[in-house]
Short mmCIF file of C-alpha atoms in Angstrom, two decimals:
data_model
loop_
_atom_site.label_atom_id
_atom_site.label_comp_id
_atom_site.label_asym_id
_atom_site.label_seq_id
_atom_site.Cartn_x
_atom_site.Cartn_y
_atom_site.Cartn_z
CA UNK A 1 7.20 -18.37 -10.67
CA UNK A 2 5.21 -17.91 -7.31
CA UNK A 3 4.48 -21.33 -5.37
CA UNK A 4 2.99 -20.59 -2.47
CA UNK A 5 -0.53 -22.14 -0.39
CA UNK A 6 -3.42 -19.76 0.59
CA UNK A 7 -3.28 -21.76 4.37
CA UNK A 8 0.45 -21.78 4.51
CA UNK A 9 1.77 -18.44 2.08
CA UNK A 10 -0.27 -16.28 4.12
CA UNK A 11 0.83 -17.89 8.13
CA UNK A 12 5.16 -17.97 7.10
CA UNK A 13 6.25 -15.11 8.75
CA UNK A 14 7.34 -12.17 7.15
CA UNK A 15 10.92 -12.90 6.49
CA UNK A 16 10.56 -16.17 4.76
CA UNK A 17 7.79 -14.62 2.79
CA UNK A 18 9.55 -12.15 0.83
CA UNK A 19 12.61 -14.42 0.79
CA UNK A 20 10.80 -16.55 -1.36
CA UNK A 21 8.96 -14.14 -3.13
CA UNK A 22 11.63 -12.09 -4.04
CA UNK A 23 13.97 -15.58 -5.71
CA UNK A 24 10.80 -15.79 -8.00
CA UNK A 25 10.13 -11.91 -8.86
CA UNK A 26 14.52 -10.94 -9.52
CA UNK A 27 14.33 -12.65 -12.02
CA UNK A 28 11.53 -11.02 -13.59
CA UNK A 29 12.68 -6.88 -12.19
CA UNK A 30 16.46 -8.11 -13.47
CA UNK A 31 15.46 -8.08 -16.75
CA UNK A 32 12.45 -5.11 -17.05
CA UNK A 33 15.64 -2.31 -15.39
CA UNK A 34 17.98 -4.68 -17.94
CA UNK A 35 16.45 -2.22 -20.70
CA UNK A 36 16.41 0.71 -18.37
CA UNK A 37 20.42 0.51 -18.73
CA UNK A 38 19.97 0.52 -15.05
CA UNK A 39 23.89 -1.59 -13.70
CA UNK A 40 21.32 -3.94 -10.60
CA UNK A 41 17.98 -4.24 -8.73
CA UNK A 42 18.34 -2.19 -5.76
CA UNK A 43 14.90 -3.53 -3.76
CA UNK A 44 16.63 -6.08 -2.11
CA UNK A 45 14.39 -7.45 0.07
CA UNK A 46 15.16 -5.79 3.35
CA UNK A 47 17.59 -3.04 3.25
CA UNK A 48 19.99 -2.44 6.21
CA UNK A 49 20.28 1.32 8.24
CA UNK A 50 23.25 1.87 5.64
CA UNK A 51 21.01 1.19 2.91
CA UNK A 52 22.85 -2.55 2.13
CA UNK A 53 20.50 -5.68 1.29
CA UNK A 54 20.79 -7.20 4.60
CA UNK A 55 18.96 -9.67 6.93
CA UNK A 56 15.52 -9.02 7.75
CA UNK A 57 15.08 -6.97 10.81
CA UNK A 58 14.11 -8.68 13.81
CA UNK A 59 11.86 -5.06 15.30
CA UNK A 60 8.68 -5.30 16.68
CA UNK A 61 5.00 -4.76 15.98
CA UNK A 62 2.80 -6.22 17.78
CA UNK A 63 0.99 -7.57 20.68
CA UNK A 64 -0.67 -9.12 23.51
CA UNK A 65 -4.39 -8.51 23.96
CA UNK A 66 -5.69 -7.13 27.52
CA UNK A 67 -7.65 -9.41 29.41
CA UNK A 68 -9.56 -6.66 31.19
CA UNK A 69 -10.65 -5.62 27.27
CA UNK A 70 -12.21 -8.71 25.46
CA UNK A 71 -12.75 -7.55 21.51
CA UNK A 72 -8.86 -4.12 21.91
CA UNK A 73 -6.19 -6.70 20.46
CA UNK A 74 -3.14 -4.32 22.48
CA UNK A 75 -0.42 -3.12 19.59
CA UNK A 76 2.79 -2.58 22.82
CA UNK A 77 2.64 -5.64 22.82
CA UNK A 78 6.11 -7.19 25.25
CA UNK A 79 7.81 -8.96 22.76
CA UNK A 80 10.44 -11.47 23.97
CA UNK A 81 13.71 -9.45 22.13
CA UNK A 82 12.69 -5.85 23.47
CA UNK A 83 13.87 -3.85 26.42
CA UNK A 84 10.64 -1.78 28.47
CA UNK A 85 13.00 0.91 30.27
CA UNK A 86 9.56 2.98 31.28
CA UNK A 87 6.78 3.99 30.71
CA UNK A 88 5.94 7.80 30.26
CA UNK A 89 2.21 8.61 31.91
CA UNK A 90 0.95 11.43 30.46
CA UNK A 91 -3.19 12.42 29.75
CA UNK A 92 -2.69 16.84 28.29
CA UNK A 93 -1.25 17.55 24.93
CA UNK A 94 0.91 19.34 26.15
CA UNK A 95 2.04 16.60 28.76
CA UNK A 96 1.93 14.06 25.64
CA UNK A 97 4.25 16.42 23.72
CA UNK A 98 6.65 16.71 26.72
CA UNK A 99 6.59 13.03 26.81
CA UNK A 100 8.35 12.73 23.17
CA UNK A 101 10.51 15.12 23.33
CA UNK A 102 12.56 13.59 26.62
CA UNK A 103 11.49 9.54 26.06
CA UNK A 104 14.47 7.50 25.51
CA UNK A 105 14.86 4.30 22.84
CA UNK A 106 12.48 1.78 25.12
CA UNK A 107 10.44 4.07 26.53
CA UNK A 108 6.19 4.31 26.19
CA UNK A 109 4.93 7.22 25.84
CA UNK A 110 0.80 6.04 26.68
CA UNK A 111 -1.74 8.39 26.47
CA UNK A 112 -5.08 8.62 28.84
CA UNK A 113 -8.23 8.90 27.96
CA UNK A 114 -9.18 12.26 26.36
CA UNK A 115 -8.08 14.49 23.71
CA UNK A 116 -5.21 15.29 22.37
CA UNK A 117 -5.06 18.68 20.07
CA UNK A 118 -1.28 19.51 19.90
CA UNK A 119 0.87 19.04 16.88
CA UNK A 120 3.89 16.32 17.93
CA UNK A 121 6.70 15.88 16.00
CA UNK A 122 9.63 12.71 17.18
CA UNK A 123 12.40 12.27 16.53
CA UNK A 124 14.73 9.59 17.84
CA UNK A 125 16.71 6.79 17.04
CA UNK A 126 16.19 3.85 18.67
CA UNK A 127 17.96 0.04 17.97
CA UNK A 128 16.17 -3.17 16.95
CA UNK A 129 14.71 -4.21 20.46
CA UNK A 130 14.56 -0.57 22.47
CA UNK A 131 11.64 1.51 20.44
CA UNK A 132 9.66 4.14 21.34
CA UNK A 133 5.79 2.94 21.88
CA UNK A 134 3.78 6.30 21.68
CA UNK A 135 0.26 3.83 22.94
CA UNK A 136 -3.46 4.95 23.51
CA UNK A 137 -5.41 3.67 25.87
CA UNK A 138 -7.58 0.49 25.40
CA UNK A 139 -10.67 0.90 23.40
CA UNK A 140 -9.12 3.57 21.44
CA UNK A 141 -9.88 5.71 23.98
CA UNK A 142 -6.91 7.96 23.13
CA UNK A 143 -8.34 10.74 20.52
CA UNK A 144 -6.01 12.41 18.21
CA UNK A 145 -7.33 15.75 16.07
CA UNK A 146 -3.75 17.27 15.16
CA UNK A 147 -0.64 15.62 13.19
CA UNK A 148 2.18 13.76 14.07
CA UNK A 149 5.28 13.06 12.31
CA UNK A 150 7.46 10.58 12.24
CA UNK A 151 11.30 10.58 12.03
CA UNK A 152 14.61 9.01 13.61
CA UNK A 153 14.04 5.31 13.59
CA UNK A 154 11.64 2.37 14.96
CA UNK A 155 9.17 4.66 17.06
CA UNK A 156 6.07 2.21 17.02
CA UNK A 157 2.59 4.07 16.72
CA UNK A 158 -0.32 2.16 18.42
CA UNK A 159 -4.23 1.60 19.19
CA UNK A 160 -4.79 5.61 18.83
CA UNK A 161 -8.53 7.06 17.44
CA UNK A 162 -7.53 9.79 14.79
CA UNK A 163 -10.43 11.86 13.81
CA UNK A 164 -10.87 15.11 12.55
CA UNK A 165 -10.57 17.63 9.56
CA UNK A 166 -6.46 18.71 11.18
CA UNK A 167 -5.10 14.73 11.22
CA UNK A 168 -2.25 14.28 9.85
CA UNK A 169 0.56 10.93 10.56
CA UNK A 170 3.88 11.81 8.49
CA UNK A 171 6.06 8.85 8.11
CA UNK A 172 8.93 9.41 7.56
CA UNK A 173 12.80 7.03 8.87
CA UNK A 174 13.55 3.81 8.84
CA UNK A 175 11.90 1.05 9.98
CA UNK A 176 8.77 3.26 11.48
CA UNK A 177 5.87 1.55 12.45
CA UNK A 178 1.46 2.56 12.42
CA UNK A 179 0.26 -0.80 13.40
CA UNK A 180 -3.75 -0.81 14.83
CA UNK A 181 -5.70 2.75 15.07
CA UNK A 182 -8.33 3.88 13.68
CA UNK A 183 -8.18 7.26 10.51
CA UNK A 184 -11.44 9.97 10.51
CA UNK A 185 -12.60 12.58 9.37
CA UNK A 186 -9.56 13.86 8.36
CA UNK A 187 -8.89 16.72 5.08
CA UNK A 188 -6.07 16.10 3.01
CA UNK A 189 -4.66 12.69 4.30
CA UNK A 190 -5.16 10.47 6.48
CA UNK A 191 -1.37 9.37 6.39
CA UNK A 192 1.41 10.58 4.46
CA UNK A 193 5.20 7.97 3.58
CA UNK A 194 7.91 11.62 3.76
CA UNK A 195 11.78 10.39 3.06
CA UNK A 196 12.59 7.69 4.62
CA UNK A 197 13.15 3.85 3.87
CA UNK A 198 10.90 0.05 5.29
CA UNK A 199 8.13 2.11 7.37
CA UNK A 200 5.04 -0.21 8.05
CA UNK A 201 1.48 0.77 8.14
CA UNK A 202 -0.66 -1.95 8.72
CA UNK A 203 -4.59 -3.13 10.53
CA UNK A 204 -4.94 0.08 10.73
CA UNK A 205 -9.14 1.05 9.90
CA UNK A 206 -9.65 4.06 7.56
CA UNK A 207 -13.29 5.57 6.72
CA UNK A 208 -15.82 8.74 6.86
CA UNK A 209 -12.70 10.68 4.98
CA UNK A 210 -14.58 14.50 5.89
CA UNK A 211 -16.90 15.33 3.97
CA UNK A 212 -16.33 17.95 0.59
CA UNK A 213 -16.34 21.47 1.70
CA UNK A 214 -17.54 23.78 -0.75
CA UNK A 215 -15.13 26.83 -0.16
CA UNK A 216 -12.11 23.68 -1.73
CA UNK A 217 -14.01 23.32 -4.90
CA UNK A 218 -11.32 25.26 -7.17
CA UNK A 219 -8.43 23.76 -5.49
CA UNK A 220 -7.85 19.79 -5.85
CA UNK A 221 -8.87 18.70 -3.06
CA UNK A 222 -7.75 15.16 -1.45
CA UNK A 223 -9.44 12.28 0.73
CA UNK A 224 -7.08 10.02 0.39
CA UNK A 225 -5.85 7.39 2.56
CA UNK A 226 -2.40 6.43 2.13
CA UNK A 227 -0.47 8.45 0.19
CA UNK A 228 3.90 8.41 -0.80
CA UNK A 229 5.06 12.47 -0.59
CA UNK A 230 8.14 12.87 -2.53
CA UNK A 231 9.31 15.65 -5.17
CA UNK A 232 11.99 13.32 -6.19
CA UNK A 233 14.32 10.32 -5.04
CA UNK A 234 16.07 11.88 -2.55
CA UNK A 235 12.36 12.21 -0.30
CA UNK A 236 10.60 9.00 -1.49
CA UNK A 237 9.62 6.35 0.95
CA UNK A 238 11.32 3.31 -0.32
CA UNK A 239 10.47 -0.82 0.98
CA UNK A 240 7.60 0.41 2.16
CA UNK A 241 4.84 -2.64 3.95
CA UNK A 242 0.84 -1.69 3.24
CA UNK A 243 -1.18 -4.70 4.51
CA UNK A 244 -4.01 -6.10 6.84
CA UNK A 245 -5.47 -2.11 6.83
CA UNK A 246 -8.98 -1.61 6.18
CA UNK A 247 -10.71 1.15 4.47
CA UNK A 248 -13.97 1.43 3.96
CA UNK A 249 -16.91 4.31 2.90
CA UNK A 250 -15.25 6.78 0.98
CA UNK A 251 -16.68 9.29 -1.43
CA UNK A 252 -16.73 9.91 -4.28
CA UNK A 253 -15.18 12.77 -6.40
CA UNK A 254 -16.50 16.48 -5.35
CA UNK A 255 -18.15 16.25 -9.20
CA UNK A 256 -18.19 13.55 -10.35
CA UNK A 257 -18.50 13.94 -14.22
CA UNK A 258 -15.83 15.97 -13.19
CA UNK A 259 -12.18 13.61 -13.19
CA UNK A 260 -9.98 16.72 -12.05
CA UNK A 261 -12.82 17.42 -9.26
CA UNK A 262 -10.49 15.46 -6.60
CA UNK A 263 -9.10 12.70 -5.10
CA UNK A 264 -9.64 10.32 -2.73
CA UNK A 265 -7.48 6.97 -3.81
CA UNK A 266 -6.90 4.53 -0.70
CA UNK A 267 -3.55 3.98 -1.98
CA UNK A 268 -1.43 5.92 -4.26
CA UNK A 269 2.32 5.57 -4.60
CA UNK A 270 4.01 7.98 -5.79
CA UNK A 271 1.90 11.09 -6.92
CA UNK A 272 3.18 10.94 -10.85
CA UNK A 273 5.35 9.78 -13.36
CA UNK A 274 8.67 10.44 -13.46
CA UNK A 275 11.89 10.18 -14.79
CA UNK A 276 14.15 8.43 -12.11
CA UNK A 277 10.98 5.88 -11.36
CA UNK A 278 11.45 3.88 -14.33
CA UNK A 279 15.15 3.61 -12.53
CA UNK A 280 14.22 2.44 -8.46
CA UNK A 281 11.99 0.39 -7.96
CA UNK A 282 9.74 1.71 -4.87
CA UNK A 283 10.14 -2.03 -3.07
CA UNK A 284 6.24 -0.90 -1.97
CA UNK A 285 4.80 -4.27 -1.01
CA UNK A 286 0.96 -3.85 -0.96
CA UNK A 287 -0.93 -7.16 1.46
CA UNK A 288 -4.72 -8.52 1.89
CA UNK A 289 -6.29 -4.85 2.66
CA UNK A 290 -9.26 -4.82 1.77
CA UNK A 291 -11.88 -2.46 0.55
CA UNK A 292 -15.03 -1.71 0.58
CA UNK A 293 -17.74 1.06 -0.29
CA UNK A 294 -15.05 3.23 -2.20
CA UNK A 295 -16.98 5.49 -4.75
CA UNK A 296 -14.62 7.38 -6.31
CA UNK A 297 -13.96 5.36 -9.23
CA UNK A 298 -11.09 5.20 -11.13
CA UNK A 299 -7.75 4.29 -10.00
CA UNK A 300 -9.02 3.83 -5.95
CA UNK A 301 -5.10 2.07 -5.60
CA UNK A 302 -3.19 4.05 -7.87
CA UNK A 303 -0.06 2.74 -9.30
CA UNK A 304 2.88 5.69 -10.89
CA UNK A 305 6.35 3.87 -9.79
CA UNK A 306 8.27 1.15 -10.01
CA UNK A 307 9.04 -2.17 -8.57
CA UNK A 308 5.63 -2.85 -6.72
CA UNK A 309 3.62 -5.97 -5.17
CA UNK A 310 0.03 -5.25 -4.98
CA UNK A 311 -0.84 -9.02 -3.90
CA UNK A 312 -3.78 -11.15 -1.95
CA UNK A 313 -5.52 -7.82 -2.05
CA UNK A 314 -9.71 -7.74 -1.98
CA UNK A 315 -11.94 -4.33 -3.97
CA UNK A 316 -15.16 -5.38 -3.19
CA UNK A 317 -18.92 -2.81 -3.30
CA UNK A 318 -16.42 -0.27 -5.31
CA UNK A 319 -18.06 0.42 -8.35
CA UNK A 320 -15.83 1.73 -11.33
CA UNK A 321 -12.92 1.31 -8.46
CA UNK A 322 -9.87 0.02 -9.42
CA UNK A 323 -6.32 -1.19 -8.50
CA UNK A 324 -3.94 0.55 -10.99
CA UNK A 325 -0.55 0.68 -12.31
CA UNK A 326 -1.03 3.97 -13.81
CA UNK A 327 2.77 4.27 -14.91
CA UNK A 328 6.12 2.43 -14.12
CA UNK A 329 7.97 -1.16 -15.22
CA UNK A 330 8.46 -4.62 -13.09
CA UNK A 331 5.40 -4.07 -11.49
CA UNK A 332 2.65 -7.35 -10.23
CA UNK A 333 -0.88 -7.58 -9.41
CA UNK A 334 -1.30 -11.83 -7.91
CA UNK A 335 -4.03 -12.56 -6.78
CA UNK A 336 -6.70 -10.20 -5.45
CA UNK A 337 -10.13 -10.58 -5.68
CA UNK A 338 -12.18 -7.28 -7.74
CA UNK A 339 -16.04 -7.87 -7.26
CA UNK A 340 -18.69 -5.06 -8.19
CA UNK A 341 -15.21 -2.84 -8.84
CA UNK A 342 -13.49 -1.09 -12.17
CA UNK A 343 -11.34 -3.91 -12.61
CA UNK A 344 -7.55 -2.59 -13.39
CA UNK A 345 -5.98 -1.04 -16.52
CA UNK A 346 -2.01 -1.97 -17.12
CA UNK A 347 -0.16 0.92 -18.08
CA UNK A 348 4.48 0.34 -18.83
CA UNK A 349 6.63 -2.33 -19.66
CA UNK A 350 7.15 -5.70 -18.26
CA UNK A 351 4.27 -5.73 -15.35
CA UNK A 352 3.10 -9.22 -13.99
CA UNK A 353 -1.06 -9.54 -13.23
CA UNK A 354 -1.19 -12.72 -12.41
CA UNK A 355 -4.15 -15.24 -10.28
CA UNK A 356 -6.54 -12.13 -10.32
CA UNK A 357 -10.61 -12.35 -9.64
CA UNK A 358 -12.49 -9.56 -11.06
CA UNK A 359 -15.86 -10.66 -11.39
CA UNK A 360 -19.75 -7.59 -11.62
CA UNK A 361 -18.37 -5.14 -13.05
CA UNK A 362 -14.34 -4.21 -14.83
CA UNK A 363 -11.90 -6.73 -15.88
CA UNK A 364 -8.02 -6.31 -17.03
CA UNK A 365 -7.51 -3.22 -19.47
CA UNK A 366 -3.57 -3.19 -21.62
CA UNK A 367 -3.74 -0.10 -22.16
CA UNK A 368 -2.48 1.94 -25.93
CA UNK A 369 -0.71 5.12 -25.06
CA UNK A 370 0.65 8.38 -26.05
CA UNK A 371 3.67 7.79 -24.94
CA UNK A 372 6.61 5.01 -24.81
CA UNK A 373 6.50 2.50 -22.57
CA UNK A 374 9.10 3.44 -20.64
CA UNK A 375 8.22 7.60 -20.59
CA UNK A 376 8.88 10.14 -17.22
CA UNK A 377 7.47 12.11 -18.88
CA UNK A 378 3.95 13.03 -16.28
CA UNK A 379 0.32 13.80 -17.65
CA UNK A 380 0.04 11.21 -20.96
CA UNK A 381 -0.01 7.38 -20.88
CA UNK A 382 1.85 5.06 -20.68
CA UNK A 383 1.62 2.19 -23.86
CA UNK A 384 1.32 -1.54 -21.81
CA UNK A 385 4.78 -3.07 -22.91
CA UNK A 386 5.69 -6.65 -22.34
CA UNK A 387 2.49 -6.95 -20.25
CA UNK A 388 2.37 -11.21 -18.62
CA UNK A 389 -1.42 -11.52 -18.08
CA UNK A 390 -1.91 -14.71 -16.84
CA UNK A 391 -4.66 -17.07 -14.44
CA UNK A 392 -6.91 -14.59 -14.61
CA UNK A 393 -10.54 -14.84 -14.05
CA UNK A 394 -11.83 -11.72 -15.60
CA UNK A 395 -15.99 -10.12 -16.61
CA UNK A 396 -13.53 -8.28 -19.69
CA UNK A 397 -10.06 -8.57 -21.35
CA UNK A 398 -9.33 -6.12 -23.39
CA UNK A 399 -5.52 -4.96 -25.04
CA UNK A 400 -5.04 -1.87 -26.60
CA UNK A 401 -7.62 -0.06 -24.81
CA UNK A 402 -7.29 4.27 -25.49
CA UNK A 403 -9.44 6.91 -24.12
CA UNK A 404 -9.19 9.41 -26.66
CA UNK A 405 -7.65 9.42 -30.29
CA UNK A 406 -4.06 10.28 -29.40
CA UNK A 407 -3.38 7.15 -27.17
CA UNK A 408 -3.27 5.25 -30.82
CA UNK A 409 -0.07 6.61 -31.26
CA UNK A 410 1.38 3.78 -28.91
CA UNK A 411 -0.04 0.64 -29.78
CA UNK A 412 -0.06 -1.44 -26.24
CA UNK A 413 3.00 -3.93 -27.56
CA UNK A 414 3.79 -7.38 -26.52
CA UNK A 415 0.82 -8.66 -23.94
CA UNK A 416 1.16 -12.01 -23.60
CA UNK A 417 -1.79 -13.47 -22.18
CA UNK A 418 -2.30 -17.23 -21.13
CA UNK A 419 -4.96 -18.91 -19.28
CA UNK A 420 -7.34 -16.80 -18.58
CA UNK A 421 -10.95 -17.38 -17.08
CA UNK A 422 -13.38 -15.48 -18.79
CA UNK A 423 -15.11 -14.30 -22.13
CA UNK A 424 -11.97 -14.28 -25.20
CA UNK A 425 -9.77 -11.10 -25.26
CA UNK A 426 -10.05 -7.90 -26.73
CA UNK A 427 -7.68 -7.00 -29.63
CA UNK A 428 -7.51 -3.18 -30.26
CA UNK A 429 -5.06 -1.41 -30.61
CA UNK A 430 -2.37 -3.51 -30.26
CA UNK A 431 0.74 -5.45 -31.60
CA UNK A 432 2.36 -8.83 -31.66
CA UNK A 433 -0.27 -10.12 -28.42
CA UNK A 434 1.03 -13.87 -27.50
CA UNK A 435 -3.00 -15.92 -26.91
CA UNK A 436 -2.27 -18.94 -24.97
CA UNK A 437 -5.02 -21.50 -23.86
CA UNK A 438 -2.73 -23.27 -20.45
CA UNK A 439 -0.58 -21.57 -17.52
CA UNK A 440 2.50 -22.47 -16.26
CA UNK A 441 2.85 -19.95 -13.52
CA UNK A 442 2.01 -20.93 -9.77
CA UNK A 443 0.50 -19.51 -7.14
CA UNK A 444 -2.60 -19.02 -4.43
CA UNK A 445 -6.44 -18.59 -6.14
CA UNK A 446 -7.75 -15.69 -4.94
CA UNK A 447 -9.50 -15.37 -2.00
CA UNK A 448 -12.27 -12.83 -0.78
CA UNK A 449 -11.04 -11.02 2.48
CA UNK A 450 -14.13 -9.83 5.56
CA UNK A 451 -13.84 -7.07 7.46
CA UNK A 452 -12.72 -9.73 10.35
CA UNK A 453 -9.08 -10.51 8.22
CA UNK A 454 -8.35 -6.60 8.75
CA UNK A 455 -7.70 -3.84 10.29
CA UNK A 456 -7.09 -3.76 14.40
CA UNK A 457 -9.29 -6.18 15.98
CA UNK A 458 -7.44 -9.23 13.18
CA UNK A 459 -4.48 -8.64 14.44
CA UNK A 460 -4.99 -12.00 17.00
CA UNK A 461 -5.21 -13.84 13.73
CA UNK A 462 -1.55 -13.14 13.23
CA UNK A 463 0.92 -15.56 12.42
CA UNK A 464 3.55 -16.94 15.13
CA UNK A 465 6.45 -15.27 13.47
CA UNK A 466 4.71 -11.91 13.43
CA UNK A 467 4.03 -11.93 16.58
CA UNK A 468 7.59 -13.26 17.85
CA UNK A 469 8.96 -9.61 15.90
CA UNK A 470 9.62 -11.23 12.99
CA UNK A 471 9.88 -7.99 11.22
CA UNK A 472 11.39 -8.04 7.00
#
C-alpha cells in the first residue's frame, strides 16, 4: 500500500511524503471511520488556519551552520522566505520576559549565555514568513530552568538547554515549533502539547529526567518526554509532527513491581481512552525518533487515540519497553526497528502493523479484551479487531493475548497475518484469524537509527526541501 525506497523516502520533502502517504492510507481511514458513523475523515495532509484542508504551510524551521561552532547546528536559519525585522538581545531572565512581551512578528529574541529562571509565555499570531524566533546561544549555553508557554501561531524555539525540575515547554496554538533543543532533569513532562494544531517537535535531545522522590510515592509521579494534554477534543492538539528526536536514559518506574507507581514514557498521545477519540483522528506523525536505554518497560510510546502514524522509529536497549496502540482506530505502525525491547501490543480496530523488525525481545501481540474494540471507556482493555499484520520480522506473534481472565470476554477478531518472518503465530483467544504466507503490501524495510541520525547534531542531514522551509 505504501511504496517508498529508503534513500528517497526519508530525503523527500515532508510535504511530498505526507501527500503520498495520505493518498495510500486515506482509504483505510475512511473505511475505519465509516464504521463509526463518521461522515468524513477530518484528517487531511495539511490544515489551514480555519481548520479546513489546504496547501502546505511554508513555515521555516531550520537551519544554517555557525562557522565558529562547527559542532553546533544553528536553528536560526535565514530561509529565503523569512522577513527578518530585528534581533532583541537579552542576558537576564527579566529581559527575556520583557522581550517576549514586546516582540513583533519577524523578531528574533537572542539569549546570551547564562541562566534564565523566570516563567515566560508568548502568544503572537504571525504570518508564515515572519515567525518569532527564540534562539539560544551557541553550544546550548543558554540554560532555561523554568516554564515556557507558547500559543498563537508560528513561534520557533531553538537551540536552548532546558534543565531542572521546574522545566516544561507547553506548546499550543498553530504551527509552533520546538526545534533542536536539549531537555534534562525535568519533573512531570518536558514538552506538553496543549490545545492547537500542527505543532512540530523535532531534532531535540531528551535525557536523564529528575530522579524519583520519596515525597512523590503516593502521587503517581511522571517523568514523561512528550505528552498531549486534553480533557476533550476541544483542547486537544491535532496534527502534531514529532520527528528526529533522541530519547535516552529514562528511568524504570519508582517501584518496578508496581505498574501504578509512576510513568516515564518517551511519548504519550492522548492521556486516556475516551469516546471522542474514536470519531476524531489525532493526525499525529511520530517519525524517525530514536529511543535507547529506556528502563520503564510497558508502553514507552503509548498511543491512546485514533489516526496516529508511527513510522521508521528505533527502540534499542530498552528491556520490555514497547510501542503500543492502546486504543482507537485506524493507526499505523510501519517500518519501526525494535531491538532488545518489548515489541508492540495492539488494542482497538482497523490498525496496520507493517514491515516492522522486532528481535531480541518481545514481538507483536494482538489483544483479546474485556470490552469491545470501539469502546471509549477508560481503564479497560479494548479487543483487537480487523488488525492487518503484514511483512513483519519478529521473535513472536500472538493473537488473542490476555493479561487476566476478564479479557477472554472479547476475543481478538478478524486479524489478518501476511508474510510473517519468525516463529509461527500463536493463536489464543481469537476468532476469524486469516494467515497468508505472502504479502502484497509494499513498504521500506525497517532500518536501525543511531545517535548521529537524530537530535540537534543531525539537522545538517535534513533534506534540502526541509531546510528550505517546506513544512507541511
